[in-house]
Amino acid sequence: MFKVFVIGCLVFPVLALATELVPLKNDGIHDVNSDGFSKLQEPREALSDFPRRTDGTIDWVKALDQKLITPRANKVGDGKMTSVNLDLILTNTGSMPHVLFSHKVHTQVLTCANCHIDIFLPKQGANFINMSNIMAGEQCGVCHGAVAFPVQDCAQCHNVPAKKGNLR
Ligand code: HEC
Ligand code: HEC
Ligand code: HEC
């Protein structure tokens, strides 16, 4: 198991930084032939002044506080962001500390539909979350390691001390 994590440590920061540096013409999302294409700003330039974590990835919560971003609830921008204050403690963590999942932090920058129901069913314990899925870019890994802080920051997620003897 440790081998996988060590490899993860080396690969993930590179991936996390690389995603935002991919030129728009190569990202597989934007249409180079569209008239509007030339008006778009490259992510590298747009994100250059954004606050960073020590690992170099963007700190979106700080970016929000500093009003550098105004998240939209939908593509057109006419919906309203609804933030919910619902903390869940995820306890299937083996010998690692438990994970505090804060809906508040996530729903300030994301809408419910970003996660429910494609990534997670909205029911505690209904999703079998584990590290191999996360490292494969699924579940929490859809964002963490791609656009949010990377998976090797174990303690950022595993931050709730488990009761003594929690060795599964
Ligand atoms: C749809 C994208 C997405 C998914 C899925 C996602 N996150 Fe996040 N998460 C974010 C973003 C964006 C932030 C903002 C922090 C940042 O800048 O990296 C964040 C922040 C966090 C934080 C930091 C909270 C703080 O107080 O700063 C934790 C912990 C976290 N996520 C855990 C999780 C866990 C655990 C899962 C899976 C159960 C998960 N996230 C799934 C996007 C996501
Ligand atoms: C983005 C958040 C996040 C990060 C970063 C993270 N984990 Fe996890 N981890 C989780 C979640 C969520 C679960 C499942 C908890 C649940 O379903 O109750 C989990 C489960 C686990 C488990 C038990 C299940 C399994 O897959 O064996 C272990 C062990 C574990 N993590 C180790 C680690 C280690 C080691 C690191 C750092 C290399 C790490 N985690 C980084 C969110 C994270
Ligand atoms: C970043 C991803 C993410 C976003 C965005 C998100 N959720 Fe969740 N939600 C989760 C996760 C992860 C769980 C727990 C799943 C588990 O334990 O298997 C959860 C669980 C829930 C639950 C079940 C709680 C319980 O006690 O069973 C509800 C209700 C819920 N979410 C509502 C919402 C609503 C409403 C929004 C939007 C305002 C929202 N969620 C946005 C990830 C997210």
PDB file of C-alpha atoms and ligand atoms in Angstrom:
ATOM      1  CA  MET A   1       0.000   0.000   0.000  1.00  0.00           C
ATOM      2  CA  PHE A   2       2.811   2.385   0.872  1.00  0.00           C
ATOM      3  CA  LYS A   3       4.393   1.998  -2.525  1.00  0.00           C
ATOM      4  CA  VAL A   4       1.246   3.332  -4.164  1.00  0.00           C
ATOM      5  CA  PHE A   5       1.182   6.347  -1.853  1.00  0.00           C
ATOM      6  CA  VAL A   6       4.865   7.123  -2.496  1.00  0.00           C
ATOM      7  CA  ILE A   7       4.283   7.066  -6.241  1.00  0.00           C
ATOM      8  CA  GLY A   8       1.186   9.205  -5.675  1.00  0.00           C
ATOM      9  CA  CYS A   9       3.277  11.761  -3.819  1.00  0.00           C
ATOM     10  CA  LEU A  10       5.575  12.231  -6.764  1.00  0.00           C
ATOM     11  CA  VAL A  11       2.976  12.242  -9.480  1.00  0.00           C
ATOM     12  CA  PHE A  12       0.105  14.247  -8.007  1.00  0.00           C
ATOM     13  CA  PRO A  13       1.707  17.671  -7.492  1.00  0.00           C
ATOM     14  CA  VAL A  14       2.886  17.565 -11.069  1.00  0.00           C
ATOM     15  CA  LEU A  15      -0.580  16.648 -12.308  1.00  0.00           C
ATOM     16  CA  ALA A  16      -2.288  19.261 -10.148  1.00  0.00           C
ATOM     17  CA  LEU A  17      -0.061  22.011 -11.465  1.00  0.00           C
ATOM     18  CA  ALA A  18      -0.109  20.704 -15.002  1.00  0.00           C
ATOM     19  CA  THR A  19      -3.920  20.810 -15.337  1.00  0.00           C
ATOM     20  CA  GLU A  20      -4.128  24.559 -14.939  1.00  0.00           C
ATOM     21  CA  LEU A  21      -1.182  25.121 -17.271  1.00  0.00           C
ATOM     22  CA  VAL A  22      -2.640  23.221 -20.229  1.00  0.00           C
ATOM     23  CA  PRO A  23      -3.250  25.718 -23.054  1.00  0.00           C
ATOM     24  CA  LEU A  24      -6.958  26.056 -23.949  1.00  0.00           C
ATOM     25  CA  LYS A  25      -6.347  24.692 -27.442  1.00  0.00           C
ATOM     26  CA  ASN A  26      -5.112  21.406 -25.978  1.00  0.00           C
ATOM     27  CA  ASP A  27      -7.600  20.930 -23.123  1.00  0.00           C
ATOM     28  CA  GLY A  28     -10.091  18.894 -25.138  1.00  0.00           C
ATOM     29  CA  ILE A  29     -12.947  21.157 -23.977  1.00  0.00           C
ATOM     30  CA  HIS A  30     -12.702  24.326 -26.040  1.00  0.00           C
ATOM     31  CA  ASP A  31     -13.467  24.584 -29.751  1.00  0.00           C
ATOM     32  CA  VAL A  32     -10.496  26.202 -31.500  1.00  0.00           C
ATOM     33  CA  ASN A  33     -12.642  26.869 -34.570  1.00  0.00           C
ATOM     34  CA  SER A  34     -15.223  28.913 -32.690  1.00  0.00           C
ATOM     35  CA  ASP A  35     -15.268  32.685 -33.324  1.00  0.00           C
ATOM     36  CA  GLY A  36     -15.091  33.366 -29.597  1.00  0.00           C
ATOM     37  CA  PHE A  37     -11.974  31.293 -29.029  1.00  0.00           C
ATOM     38  CA  SER A  38      -9.492  34.132 -29.476  1.00  0.00           C
ATOM     39  CA  LYS A  39     -11.291  36.195 -26.810  1.00  0.00           C
ATOM     40  CA  LEU A  40     -10.605  33.620 -24.101  1.00  0.00           C
ATOM     41  CA  GLN A  41      -7.883  34.198 -21.539  1.00  0.00           C
ATOM     42  CA  GLU A  42      -5.383  31.383 -20.961  1.00  0.00           C
ATOM     43  CA  PRO A  43      -5.724  29.804 -17.469  1.00  0.00           C
ATOM     44  CA  ARG A  44      -2.011  30.306 -16.895  1.00  0.00           C
ATOM     45  CA  GLU A  45      -2.478  34.055 -17.251  1.00  0.00           C
ATOM     46  CA  ALA A  46      -5.898  34.312 -15.570  1.00  0.00           C
ATOM     47  CA  LEU A  47      -4.763  32.398 -12.495  1.00  0.00           C
ATOM     48  CA  SER A  48      -1.298  33.889 -12.144  1.00  0.00           C
ATOM     49  CA  ASP A  49      -2.161  36.157  -9.157  1.00  0.00           C
ATOM     50  CA  PHE A  50      -4.325  33.654  -7.287  1.00  0.00           C
ATOM     51  CA  PRO A  51      -3.467  32.733  -3.672  1.00  0.00           C
ATOM     52  CA  ARG A  52      -1.598  29.447  -3.404  1.00  0.00           C
ATOM     53  CA  ARG A  53      -1.131  26.753  -0.821  1.00  0.00           C
ATOM     54  CA  THR A  54       2.430  25.833   0.153  1.00  0.00           C
ATOM     55  CA  ASP A  55       2.320  23.009  -2.408  1.00  0.00           C
ATOM     56  CA  GLY A  56       1.684  25.528  -5.179  1.00  0.00           C
ATOM     57  CA  THR A  57      -1.962  24.621  -5.850  1.00  0.00           C
ATOM     58  CA  ILE A  58      -4.628  27.328  -5.864  1.00  0.00           C
ATOM     59  CA  ASP A  59      -6.397  28.064  -2.565  1.00  0.00           C
ATOM     60  CA  TRP A  60      -9.969  28.525  -3.826  1.00  0.00           C
ATOM     61  CA  VAL A  61     -11.387  29.398  -0.410  1.00  0.00           C
ATOM     62  CA  LYS A  62      -8.939  32.289  -0.107  1.00  0.00           C
ATOM     63  CA  ALA A  63      -9.602  33.285  -3.718  1.00  0.00           C
ATOM     64  CA  LEU A  64     -13.283  33.546  -2.777  1.00  0.00           C
ATOM     65  CA  ASP A  65     -12.528  35.568   0.374  1.00  0.00           C
ATOM     66  CA  GLN A  66     -10.420  37.935  -1.701  1.00  0.00           C
ATOM     67  CA  LYS A  67     -13.319  38.217  -4.193  1.00  0.00           C
ATOM     68  CA  LEU A  68     -11.128  37.020  -7.054  1.00  0.00           C
ATOM     69  CA  ILE A  69     -13.884  34.578  -8.022  1.00  0.00           C
ATOM     70  CA  THR A  70     -17.693  34.794  -7.994  1.00  0.00           C
ATOM     71  CA  PRO A  71     -18.915  31.225  -8.488  1.00  0.00           C
ATOM     72  CA  ARG A  72     -21.994  30.806 -10.703  1.00  0.00           C
ATOM     73  CA  ALA A  73     -24.749  28.309  -9.983  1.00  0.00           C
ATOM     74  CA  ASN A  74     -25.085  27.464 -13.684  1.00  0.00           C
ATOM     75  CA  LYS A  75     -23.508  28.233 -17.052  1.00  0.00           C
ATOM     76  CA  VAL A  76     -25.799  31.179 -17.801  1.00  0.00           C
ATOM     77  CA  GLY A  77     -25.209  32.684 -14.394  1.00  0.00           C
ATOM     78  CA  ASP A  78     -28.853  33.337 -13.482  1.00  0.00           C
ATOM     79  CA  GLY A  79     -29.139  30.790 -10.647  1.00  0.00           C
ATOM     80  CA  LYS A  80     -28.282  31.422  -7.007  1.00  0.00           C
ATOM     81  CA  MET A  81     -25.503  29.683  -5.056  1.00  0.00           C
ATOM     82  CA  THR A  82     -26.889  27.926  -1.980  1.00  0.00           C
ATOM     83  CA  SER A  83     -24.401  27.109   0.694  1.00  0.00           C
ATOM     84  CA  VAL A  84     -25.338  24.542   3.352  1.00  0.00           C
ATOM     85  CA  ASN A  85     -23.783  24.128   6.753  1.00  0.00           C
ATOM     86  CA  LEU A  86     -23.591  20.347   7.053  1.00  0.00           C
ATOM     87  CA  ASP A  87     -20.454  18.713   8.427  1.00  0.00           C
ATOM     88  CA  LEU A  88     -20.103  14.960   8.027  1.00  0.00           C
ATOM     89  CA  ILE A  89     -17.463  12.826   9.689  1.00  0.00           C
ATOM     90  CA  LEU A  90     -16.438   9.935   7.464  1.00  0.00           C
ATOM     91  CA  THR A  91     -15.100   7.135   9.600  1.00  0.00           C
ATOM     92  CA  ASN A  92     -14.089   4.353   7.188  1.00  0.00           C
ATOM     93  CA  THR A  93     -10.440   5.400   7.366  1.00  0.00           C
ATOM     94  CA  GLY A  94      -8.628   2.304   8.662  1.00  0.00           C
ATOM     95  CA  SER A  95      -5.853   3.383  11.007  1.00  0.00           C
ATOM     96  CA  MET A  96      -5.866   6.964   9.671  1.00  0.00           C
ATOM     97  CA  PRO A  97      -7.672   9.836  11.417  1.00  0.00           C
ATOM     98  CA  HIS A  98     -11.287  10.327  10.290  1.00  0.00           C
ATOM     99  CA  VAL A  99     -12.245  12.771   7.552  1.00  0.00           C
ATOM    100  CA  LEU A 100     -14.310  15.881   8.163  1.00  0.00           C
ATOM    101  CA  PHE A 101     -16.305  16.677   5.044  1.00  0.00           C
ATOM    102  CA  SER A 102     -17.536  20.264   5.197  1.00  0.00           C
ATOM    103  CA  HIS A 103     -20.507  21.074   2.976  1.00  0.00           C
ATOM    104  CA  LYS A 104     -20.022  24.713   3.898  1.00  0.00           C
ATOM    105  CA  VAL A 105     -16.538  24.952   2.388  1.00  0.00           C
ATOM    106  CA  HIS A 106     -17.562  23.040  -0.717  1.00  0.00           C
ATOM    107  CA  THR A 107     -20.883  24.756  -1.379  1.00  0.00           C
ATOM    108  CA  GLN A 108     -19.350  28.225  -1.296  1.00  0.00           C
ATOM    109  CA  VAL A 109     -17.516  27.355  -4.491  1.00  0.00           C
ATOM    110  CA  LEU A 110     -19.591  24.475  -5.919  1.00  0.00           C
ATOM    111  CA  THR A 111     -23.264  23.697  -6.442  1.00  0.00           C
ATOM    112  CA  CYS A 112     -25.010  20.567  -5.168  1.00  0.00           C
ATOM    113  CA  ALA A 113     -25.166  19.230  -8.724  1.00  0.00           C
ATOM    114  CA  ASN A 114     -21.368  19.249  -8.968  1.00  0.00           C
ATOM    115  CA  CYS A 115     -21.425  16.244  -6.605  1.00  0.00           C
ATOM    116  CA  HIS A 116     -25.021  14.988  -6.254  1.00  0.00           C
ATOM    117  CA  ILE A 117     -25.883  12.583  -7.661  1.00  0.00           C
ATOM    118  CA  ASP A 118     -23.246  11.803 -10.278  1.00  0.00           C
ATOM    119  CA  ILE A 119     -20.302  11.552  -7.869  1.00  0.00           C
ATOM    120  CA  PHE A 120     -21.984  10.939  -4.490  1.00  0.00           C
ATOM    121  CA  LEU A 121     -25.481   9.883  -3.439  1.00  0.00           C
ATOM    122  CA  PRO A 122     -26.674  12.428  -0.871  1.00  0.00           C
ATOM    123  CA  LYS A 123     -26.847   9.944   1.979  1.00  0.00           C
ATOM    124  CA  GLN A 124     -24.132   9.449   4.559  1.00  0.00           C
ATOM    125  CA  GLY A 125     -22.521   6.020   4.226  1.00  0.00           C
ATOM    126  CA  ALA A 126     -24.227   5.283   0.898  1.00  0.00           C
ATOM    127  CA  ASN A 127     -21.011   5.697  -1.086  1.00  0.00           C
ATOM    128  CA  PHE A 128     -18.145   3.290  -0.660  1.00  0.00           C
ATOM    129  CA  ILE A 129     -15.341   5.840  -0.624  1.00  0.00           C
ATOM    130  CA  ASN A 130     -11.741   4.605  -0.579  1.00  0.00           C
ATOM    131  CA  MET A 131      -8.255   5.764  -1.471  1.00  0.00           C
ATOM    132  CA  SER A 132      -7.767   3.678  -4.604  1.00  0.00           C
ATOM    133  CA  ASN A 133     -10.839   5.313  -6.131  1.00  0.00           C
ATOM    134  CA  ILE A 134      -9.707   8.752  -4.986  1.00  0.00           C
ATOM    135  CA  MET A 135      -6.230   8.235  -6.424  1.00  0.00           C
ATOM    136  CA  ALA A 136      -7.745   6.998  -9.669  1.00  0.00           C
ATOM    137  CA  GLY A 137      -9.455  10.390 -10.004  1.00  0.00           C
ATOM    138  CA  GLU A 138     -12.898   9.275  -8.841  1.00  0.00           C
ATOM    139  CA  GLN A 139     -15.003  10.385  -5.843  1.00  0.00           C
ATOM    140  CA  CYS A 140     -13.073  13.122  -3.947  1.00  0.00           C
ATOM    141  CA  GLY A 141     -10.334  12.648  -6.575  1.00  0.00           C
ATOM    142  CA  VAL A 142     -12.502  14.125  -9.330  1.00  0.00           C
ATOM    143  CA  CYS A 143     -11.342  17.467  -7.913  1.00  0.00           C
ATOM    144  CA  HIS A 144      -8.602  16.766  -5.381  1.00  0.00           C
ATOM    145  CA  GLY A 145      -5.455  16.223  -7.415  1.00  0.00           C
ATOM    146  CA  ALA A 146      -6.989  17.990 -10.423  1.00  0.00           C
ATOM    147  CA  VAL A 147      -8.289  21.435  -9.420  1.00  0.00           C
ATOM    148  CA  ALA A 148      -8.219  21.350  -5.589  1.00  0.00           C
ATOM    149  CA  PHE A 149      -5.366  20.447  -3.217  1.00  0.00           C
ATOM    150  CA  PRO A 150      -3.800  17.115  -4.088  1.00  0.00           C
ATOM    151  CA  VAL A 151      -4.205  13.693  -2.558  1.00  0.00           C
ATOM    152  CA  GLN A 152      -0.793  13.511  -0.898  1.00  0.00           C
ATOM    153  CA  ASP A 153      -1.897  16.148   1.633  1.00  0.00           C
ATOM    154  CA  CYS A 154      -3.286  13.310   3.767  1.00  0.00           C
ATOM    155  CA  ALA A 155      -3.768  15.466   6.876  1.00  0.00           C
ATOM    156  CA  GLN A 156      -5.855  18.082   5.072  1.00  0.00           C
ATOM    157  CA  CYS A 157      -8.633  15.484   4.800  1.00  0.00           C
ATOM    158  CA  HIS A 158      -7.736  13.071   7.601  1.00  0.00           C
ATOM    159  CA  ASN A 159      -8.010  15.702  10.295  1.00  0.00           C
ATOM    160  CA  VAL A 160     -10.327  14.274  12.958  1.00  0.00           C
ATOM    161  CA  PRO A 161      -8.532  12.104  15.535  1.00  0.00           C
ATOM    162  CA  ALA A 162     -10.135   8.663  15.647  1.00  0.00           C
ATOM    163  CA  LYS A 163     -10.962   7.161  19.023  1.00  0.00           C
ATOM    164  CA  LYS A 164      -8.256   4.908  20.424  1.00  0.00           C
ATOM    165  CA  GLY A 165      -8.327   1.393  19.069  1.00  0.00           C
ATOM    166  CA  ASN A 166      -9.854   2.373  15.731  1.00  0.00           C
ATOM    167  CA  LEU A 167      -7.879  -0.171  13.772  1.00  0.00           C
ATOM    168  CA  ARG A 168     -10.801  -1.462  11.770  1.00  0.00           C
TER     169      ARG A 168
HETATM  170  C1  HEC B   1     -16.449  18.820  -7.257  1.00  0.00           C
HETATM  171  C2  HEC B   1     -15.122  19.075  -6.702  1.00  0.00           C
HETATM  172  C3  HEC B   1     -14.774  18.505  -5.323  1.00  0.00           C
HETATM  173  C4  HEC B   1     -15.046  17.255  -4.827  1.00  0.00           C
HETATM  174  C5  HEC B   1     -15.736  16.102  -5.518  1.00  0.00           C
HETATM  175  C6  HEC B   1     -14.513  17.226  -3.484  1.00  0.00           C
HETATM  176  N1  HEC B   1     -13.908  18.423  -3.190  1.00  0.00           N
HETATM  177 FE1  HEC B   1     -13.001  18.933  -1.410  1.00  0.00          FE
HETATM  178  N2  HEC B   1     -12.669  20.794  -2.129  1.00  0.00           N
HETATM  179  C7  HEC B   1     -12.940  21.228  -3.412  1.00  0.00           C
HETATM  180  C8  HEC B   1     -12.538  22.625  -3.546  1.00  0.00           C
HETATM  181  C9  HEC B   1     -12.642  23.459  -4.811  1.00  0.00           C
HETATM  182  C10 HEC B   1     -12.038  23.013  -2.283  1.00  0.00           C
HETATM  183  C11 HEC B   1     -11.519  24.376  -1.905  1.00  0.00           C
HETATM  184  C12 HEC B   1     -10.150  24.281  -1.349  1.00  0.00           C
HETATM  185  C13 HEC B   1      -9.018  24.377  -2.328  1.00  0.00           C
HETATM  186  O1  HEC B   1      -8.719  25.479  -2.719  1.00  0.00           O
HETATM  187  O2  HEC B   1      -8.364  23.358  -2.640  1.00  0.00           O
HETATM  188  C14 HEC B   1     -12.128  21.833  -1.423  1.00  0.00           C
HETATM  189  C15 HEC B   1     -11.716  21.819  -0.085  1.00  0.00           C
HETATM  190  C16 HEC B   1     -11.671  20.696   0.706  1.00  0.00           C
HETATM  191  C17 HEC B   1     -11.131  20.646   2.051  1.00  0.00           C
HETATM  192  C18 HEC B   1     -10.497  21.822   2.793  1.00  0.00           C
HETATM  193  C19 HEC B   1     -11.506  22.476   3.661  1.00  0.00           C
HETATM  194  C20 HEC B   1     -10.950  23.699   4.324  1.00  0.00           C
HETATM  195  O3  HEC B   1     -11.405  23.974   5.433  1.00  0.00           O
HETATM  196  O4  HEC B   1     -10.086  24.383   3.736  1.00  0.00           O
HETATM  197  C21 HEC B   1     -11.252  19.359   2.483  1.00  0.00           C
HETATM  198  C22 HEC B   1     -10.815  18.786   3.815  1.00  0.00           C
HETATM  199  C23 HEC B   1     -11.896  18.607   1.417  1.00  0.00           C
HETATM  200  N3  HEC B   1     -12.126  19.458   0.354  1.00  0.00           N
HETATM  201  C24 HEC B   1     -12.205  17.264   1.477  1.00  0.00           C
HETATM  202  C25 HEC B   1     -12.932  16.574   0.498  1.00  0.00           C
HETATM  203  C26 HEC B   1     -13.370  15.187   0.628  1.00  0.00           C
HETATM  204  C27 HEC B   1     -13.090  14.301   1.828  1.00  0.00           C
HETATM  205  C28 HEC B   1     -14.043  14.876  -0.515  1.00  0.00           C
HETATM  206  C29 HEC B   1     -14.730  13.577  -0.873  1.00  0.00           C
HETATM  207  C30 HEC B   1     -15.652  13.023   0.123  1.00  0.00           C
HETATM  208  C31 HEC B   1     -14.024  16.064  -1.362  1.00  0.00           C
HETATM  209  N4  HEC B   1     -13.349  17.068  -0.716  1.00  0.00           N
HETATM  210  C32 HEC B   1     -14.604  16.141  -2.628  1.00  0.00           C
HETATM  211  C33 HEC B   1     -13.512  20.506  -4.416  1.00  0.00           C
HETATM  212  C34 HEC B   1     -14.025  19.219  -4.303  1.00  0.00           C
HETATM  213  C1  HEC B   2      -9.324  14.639  -0.546  1.00  0.00           C
HETATM  214  C2  HEC B   2      -9.427  14.045   0.755  1.00  0.00           C
HETATM  215  C3  HEC B   2      -8.480  12.931   1.134  1.00  0.00           C
HETATM  216  C4  HEC B   2      -7.107  12.927   1.076  1.00  0.00           C
HETATM  217  C5  HEC B   2      -6.211  14.047   0.631  1.00  0.00           C
HETATM  218  C6  HEC B   2      -6.676  11.642   1.571  1.00  0.00           C
HETATM  219  N1  HEC B   2      -7.762  10.896   1.927  1.00  0.00           N
HETATM  220 FE1  HEC B   2      -7.738   8.978   2.668  1.00  0.00          FE
HETATM  221  N2  HEC B   2      -9.786   8.941   2.661  1.00  0.00           N
HETATM  222  C7  HEC B   2     -10.599   9.981   2.315  1.00  0.00           C
HETATM  223  C8  HEC B   2     -11.979   9.563   2.406  1.00  0.00           C
HETATM  224  C9  HEC B   2     -13.178  10.425   2.114  1.00  0.00           C
HETATM  225  C10 HEC B   2     -11.968   8.204   2.834  1.00  0.00           C
HETATM  226  C11 HEC B   2     -13.185   7.300   3.077  1.00  0.00           C
HETATM  227  C12 HEC B   2     -13.863   7.642   4.382  1.00  0.00           C
HETATM  228  C13 HEC B   2     -15.238   7.017   4.499  1.00  0.00           C
HETATM  229  O1  HEC B   2     -15.833   6.656   3.481  1.00  0.00           O
HETATM  230  O2  HEC B   2     -15.746   6.905   5.647  1.00  0.00           O
HETATM  231  C14 HEC B   2     -10.564   7.856   2.987  1.00  0.00           C
HETATM  232  C15 HEC B   2     -10.110   6.591   3.405  1.00  0.00           C
HETATM  233  C16 HEC B   2      -8.808   6.263   3.650  1.00  0.00           C
HETATM  234  C17 HEC B   2      -8.351   4.980   4.147  1.00  0.00           C
HETATM  235  C18 HEC B   2      -9.235   3.763   4.467  1.00  0.00           C
HETATM  236  C19 HEC B   2      -9.850   3.211   3.212  1.00  0.00           C
HETATM  237  C20 HEC B   2      -8.810   2.714   2.245  1.00  0.00           C
HETATM  238  O3  HEC B   2      -8.836   3.135   1.087  1.00  0.00           O
HETATM  239  O4  HEC B   2      -7.931   1.922   2.652  1.00  0.00           O
HETATM  240  C21 HEC B   2      -6.982   5.055   4.271  1.00  0.00           C
HETATM  241  C22 HEC B   2      -6.043   3.966   4.752  1.00  0.00           C
HETATM  242  C23 HEC B   2      -6.580   6.389   3.850  1.00  0.00           C
HETATM  243  N3  HEC B   2      -7.720   7.106   3.469  1.00  0.00           N
HETATM  244  C24 HEC B   2      -5.276   6.853   3.802  1.00  0.00           C
HETATM  245  C25 HEC B   2      -4.878   8.062   3.229  1.00  0.00           C
HETATM  246  C26 HEC B   2      -3.491   8.474   3.049  1.00  0.00           C
HETATM  247  C27 HEC B   2      -2.283   7.669   3.505  1.00  0.00           C
HETATM  248  C28 HEC B   2      -3.525   9.694   2.434  1.00  0.00           C
HETATM  249  C29 HEC B   2      -2.365  10.540   1.939  1.00  0.00           C
HETATM  250  C30 HEC B   2      -1.445   9.879   1.003  1.00  0.00           C
HETATM  251  C31 HEC B   2      -4.926  10.058   2.232  1.00  0.00           C
HETATM  252  N4  HEC B   2      -5.702   9.042   2.723  1.00  0.00           N
HETATM  253  C32 HEC B   2      -5.353  11.254   1.657  1.00  0.00           C
HETATM  254  C33 HEC B   2     -10.202  11.240   1.899  1.00  0.00           C
HETATM  255  C34 HEC B   2      -8.887  11.640   1.674  1.00  0.00           C
HETATM  256  C1  HEC B   3     -17.993  18.440  -3.109  1.00  0.00           C
HETATM  257  C2  HEC B   3     -19.055  17.478  -3.159  1.00  0.00           C
HETATM  258  C3  HEC B   3     -20.392  17.816  -2.562  1.00  0.00           C
HETATM  259  C4  HEC B   3     -21.186  18.929  -2.797  1.00  0.00           C
HETATM  260  C5  HEC B   3     -20.899  20.112  -3.701  1.00  0.00           C
HETATM  261  C6  HEC B   3     -22.390  18.730  -2.034  1.00  0.00           C
HETATM  262  N1  HEC B   3     -22.320  17.544  -1.350  1.00  0.00           N
HETATM  263 FE1  HEC B   3     -23.774  16.734  -0.164  1.00  0.00          FE
HETATM  264  N2  HEC B   3     -22.560  15.136   0.279  1.00  0.00           N
HETATM  265  C7  HEC B   3     -21.283  14.954  -0.208  1.00  0.00           C
HETATM  266  C8  HEC B   3     -20.710  13.765   0.405  1.00  0.00           C
HETATM  267  C9  HEC B   3     -19.306  13.233   0.149  1.00  0.00           C
HETATM  268  C10 HEC B   3     -21.692  13.223   1.256  1.00  0.00           C
HETATM  269  C11 HEC B   3     -21.571  11.984   2.145  1.00  0.00           C
HETATM  270  C12 HEC B   3     -21.640  10.723   1.327  1.00  0.00           C
HETATM  271  C13 HEC B   3     -21.296   9.493   2.122  1.00  0.00           C
HETATM  272  O1  HEC B   3     -21.161   9.518   3.354  1.00  0.00           O
HETATM  273  O2  HEC B   3     -21.169   8.431   1.492  1.00  0.00           O
HETATM  274  C14 HEC B   3     -22.862  14.109   1.150  1.00  0.00           C
HETATM  275  C15 HEC B   3     -24.053  13.918   1.814  1.00  0.00           C
HETATM  276  C16 HEC B   3     -25.157  14.754   1.724  1.00  0.00           C
HETATM  277  C17 HEC B   3     -26.413  14.542   2.419  1.00  0.00           C
HETATM  278  C18 HEC B   3     -26.755  13.381   3.337  1.00  0.00           C
HETATM  279  C19 HEC B   3     -26.497  13.728   4.777  1.00  0.00           C
HETATM  280  C20 HEC B   3     -26.836  12.576   5.698  1.00  0.00           C
HETATM  281  O3  HEC B   3     -26.817  12.808   6.921  1.00  0.00           O
HETATM  282  O4  HEC B   3     -27.094  11.456   5.253  1.00  0.00           O
HETATM  283  C21 HEC B   3     -27.252  15.564   2.059  1.00  0.00           C
HETATM  284  C22 HEC B   3     -28.688  15.792   2.510  1.00  0.00           C
HETATM  285  C23 HEC B   3     -26.502  16.437   1.159  1.00  0.00           C
HETATM  286  N3  HEC B   3     -25.234  15.912   0.974  1.00  0.00           N
HETATM  287  C24 HEC B   3     -27.002  17.589   0.594  1.00  0.00           C
HETATM  288  C25 HEC B   3     -26.287  18.479  -0.201  1.00  0.00           C
HETATM  289  C26 HEC B   3     -26.814  19.740  -0.708  1.00  0.00           C
HETATM  290  C27 HEC B   3     -28.236  20.267  -0.460  1.00  0.00           C
HETATM  291  C28 HEC B   3     -25.813  20.320  -1.428  1.00  0.00           C
HETATM  292  C29 HEC B   3     -25.805  21.663  -2.120  1.00  0.00           C
HETATM  293  C30 HEC B   3     -26.203  22.825  -1.316  1.00  0.00           C
HETATM  294  C31 HEC B   3     -24.665  19.406  -1.382  1.00  0.00           C
HETATM  295  N4  HEC B   3     -24.992  18.308  -0.627  1.00  0.00           N
HETATM  296  C32 HEC B   3     -23.452  19.625  -2.026  1.00  0.00           C
HETATM  297  C33 HEC B   3     -20.643  15.748  -1.142  1.00  0.00           C
HETATM  298  C34 HEC B   3     -21.117  16.954  -1.643  1.00  0.00           C
END
